Amino acid sequence: SPPPPVQLASTIDALRAALAAIPEGGLGWLQLVGGQRYALAGDQLAIRAGTAVRLFSEGEAAILDAEGLSRVFDVAGEVHLAHLSMVNAHLGMANGDAVRGGAIFVHDHAQASLDDVTFTNVTVSGYDVVGGLLYASPHARAELINVAISTVHIFAANNL
């Protein structure tokens, strides 16, 4: 069957609504406006278990800005990210839990593929830091193609 139609998400609220509207077992093709900044306002983007998402921009890369308040993605389903820029991700230890994936966390049995993605200014801090930029759980799959990384800060007491 043909892929679903591409849905344009021109605001962060439209992106969140489009992600939430993907049904269990469904596939969403979402396009962001090239060059536009999407401020996450302290709330990471969630890819739910049982859903698949193709998220991309055309022309200049769209910017997903965590504003130093959160990671960018929490992936429990399947996501393919293409031609995007992720900036200002920050994750610190909470409730004594290990810090896993400053920009992207991929849960067990989930998948993330990144193609032509740039990470800038990612900060992680805590006692037990694992996967400072991206953490893929033991039974997860992550594939990175043409990924650029600039300025990652890791402050980990276990690495001192």
Short mmCIF file of C-alpha atoms in Angstrom, two decimals:
data_model
loop_
_atom_site.label_atom_id
_atom_site.label_comp_id
_atom_site.label_asym_id
_atom_site.label_seq_id
_atom_site.Cartn_x
_atom_site.Cartn_y
_atom_site.Cartn_z
CA SER A 1 0.00 0.00 0.00
CA PRO A 2 1.21 3.55 -0.62
CA PRO A 3 2.62 5.57 2.30
CA PRO A 4 0.24 7.93 4.07
CA PRO A 5 0.20 11.54 2.86
CA VAL A 6 2.86 13.87 4.22
CA GLN A 7 1.53 16.17 6.91
CA LEU A 8 3.16 19.60 7.32
CA ALA A 9 3.72 20.63 10.95
CA SER A 10 4.37 24.37 10.93
CA THR A 11 4.39 24.83 14.74
CA ILE A 12 5.51 22.80 17.75
CA ASP A 13 1.86 22.38 18.76
CA ALA A 14 1.00 21.03 15.30
CA LEU A 15 3.94 18.62 15.54
CA ARG A 16 2.86 17.37 18.97
CA ALA A 17 -0.74 16.96 17.79
CA ALA A 18 0.37 15.05 14.68
CA LEU A 19 2.54 12.70 16.77
CA ALA A 20 -0.32 12.10 19.21
CA ALA A 21 -2.76 11.38 16.36
CA ILE A 22 -0.77 8.49 14.90
CA PRO A 23 -2.79 5.37 15.78
CA GLU A 24 -1.35 2.19 17.26
CA GLY A 25 0.28 0.32 14.38
CA GLY A 26 0.18 3.49 12.27
CA LEU A 27 2.80 5.36 10.28
CA GLY A 28 3.02 9.13 10.17
CA TRP A 29 4.97 11.13 7.58
CA LEU A 30 5.62 14.56 9.08
CA GLN A 31 7.43 17.44 7.42
CA LEU A 32 8.81 20.41 9.33
CA VAL A 33 9.36 23.85 7.81
CA GLY A 34 12.99 24.14 6.71
CA GLY A 35 15.00 26.66 8.73
CA GLN A 36 12.24 27.12 11.30
CA ARG A 37 12.94 26.80 15.04
CA TYR A 38 10.61 24.55 17.03
CA ALA A 39 10.97 25.32 20.77
CA LEU A 40 10.18 22.28 22.93
CA ALA A 41 9.52 24.35 26.09
CA GLY A 42 10.84 21.68 28.45
CA ASP A 43 8.75 18.84 27.04
CA GLN A 44 10.56 16.24 24.91
CA LEU A 45 8.89 14.78 21.83
CA ALA A 46 7.52 11.28 22.39
CA ILE A 47 7.38 8.52 19.80
CA ARG A 48 4.91 6.06 21.32
CA ALA A 49 5.31 2.28 21.29
CA GLY A 50 3.52 0.71 18.35
CA THR A 51 3.82 3.81 16.16
CA ALA A 52 6.24 4.69 13.37
CA VAL A 53 7.22 8.23 12.37
CA ARG A 54 9.15 9.67 9.45
CA LEU A 55 10.11 13.23 10.42
CA PHE A 56 12.03 15.44 8.01
CA SER A 57 12.50 18.94 6.63
CA GLU A 58 13.41 20.15 3.16
CA GLY A 59 15.73 22.97 2.13
CA GLU A 60 17.43 24.32 5.24
CA ALA A 61 17.23 21.92 8.21
CA ALA A 62 14.44 22.54 10.72
CA ILE A 63 15.71 23.21 14.26
CA LEU A 64 14.36 21.28 17.25
CA ASP A 65 15.40 23.41 20.24
CA ALA A 66 15.17 21.84 23.69
CA GLU A 67 16.13 25.24 25.19
CA GLY A 68 18.38 23.57 27.78
CA LEU A 69 15.31 22.13 29.51
CA SER A 70 14.95 18.54 28.26
CA ARG A 71 16.18 15.94 25.81
CA VAL A 72 14.70 16.16 22.31
CA PHE A 73 13.21 12.67 21.75
CA ASP A 74 11.96 9.81 23.88
CA VAL A 75 11.54 6.91 21.45
CA ALA A 76 9.43 3.88 22.38
CA GLY A 77 8.29 3.15 18.81
CA GLU A 78 10.09 3.62 15.51
CA VAL A 79 11.39 6.93 14.18
CA HIS A 80 13.36 8.00 11.13
CA LEU A 81 14.77 11.53 11.40
CA ALA A 82 16.17 13.24 8.32
CA HIS A 83 17.64 16.66 7.59
CA LEU A 84 17.12 18.10 11.08
CA SER A 85 19.13 20.05 13.62
CA MET A 86 18.79 19.36 17.35
CA VAL A 87 20.09 22.05 19.69
CA ASN A 88 20.36 22.89 23.38
CA ALA A 89 19.37 19.48 24.77
CA HIS A 90 19.99 19.07 28.48
CA LEU A 91 19.41 16.15 30.78
CA GLY A 92 20.39 15.91 34.43
CA MET A 93 19.94 13.20 37.04
CA ALA A 94 16.47 13.08 38.56
CA ASN A 95 15.38 10.94 41.51
CA GLY A 96 18.79 9.26 41.57
CA ASP A 97 18.21 7.60 38.18
CA ALA A 98 21.01 7.18 35.68
CA VAL A 99 21.23 9.78 32.93
CA ARG A 100 20.70 8.07 29.59
CA GLY A 101 20.65 9.89 26.26
CA GLY A 102 21.07 13.64 26.54
CA ALA A 103 19.31 14.30 23.22
CA ILE A 104 17.63 10.97 22.35
CA PHE A 105 16.59 7.97 24.45
CA VAL A 106 15.63 4.78 22.57
CA HIS A 107 13.74 2.24 24.70
CA ASP A 108 13.99 -1.55 24.47
CA HIS A 109 12.45 -2.91 21.24
CA ALA A 110 12.35 0.59 19.70
CA GLN A 111 14.22 1.89 16.65
CA ALA A 112 15.73 5.21 15.68
CA SER A 113 17.50 6.06 12.45
CA LEU A 114 19.09 9.42 11.84
CA ASP A 115 20.20 10.67 8.43
CA ASP A 116 21.70 14.13 7.89
CA VAL A 117 21.12 15.23 11.48
CA THR A 118 23.18 17.79 13.41
CA PHE A 119 23.48 17.97 17.21
CA THR A 120 24.70 21.21 18.81
CA ASN A 121 25.13 22.12 22.48
CA VAL A 122 24.02 18.94 24.26
CA THR A 123 24.64 18.80 28.02
CA VAL A 124 24.24 15.82 30.34
CA SER A 125 25.07 15.74 34.03
CA GLY A 126 24.75 13.29 36.85
CA TYR A 127 26.44 10.47 38.69
CA ASP A 128 25.84 7.67 36.21
CA VAL A 129 25.91 9.03 32.65
CA VAL A 130 25.46 6.50 29.83
CA GLY A 131 25.03 7.51 26.19
CA GLY A 132 25.60 11.22 26.58
CA LEU A 133 24.16 12.16 23.21
CA LEU A 134 22.03 9.14 22.29
CA TYR A 135 21.25 6.09 24.39
CA ALA A 136 19.90 2.93 22.79
CA SER A 137 18.66 0.37 25.32
CA PRO A 138 20.13 -3.16 25.07
CA HIS A 139 17.29 -4.45 22.86
CA ALA A 140 16.91 -1.26 20.80
CA ARG A 141 18.27 -0.38 17.37
CA ALA A 142 19.89 2.92 16.41
CA GLU A 143 21.39 3.78 13.02
CA LEU A 144 23.29 7.01 12.35
CA ILE A 145 24.19 8.16 8.83
CA ASN A 146 25.83 11.51 8.09
CA VAL A 147 25.44 12.83 11.65
CA ALA A 148 27.39 15.90 12.81
CA ILE A 149 28.07 16.65 16.47
CA SER A 150 29.20 19.99 17.87
CA THR A 151 29.70 20.87 21.53
CA VAL A 152 28.63 18.05 23.82
CA HIS A 153 29.20 18.57 27.56
CA ILE A 154 29.21 15.56 29.86
CA PHE A 155 29.52 16.10 33.60
CA ALA A 156 29.59 12.67 35.20
CA ALA A 157 30.79 11.88 38.68
CA ASN A 158 31.35 8.23 37.72
CA ASN A 159 33.84 9.31 35.03
CA LEU A 160 36.02 11.52 37.30
#
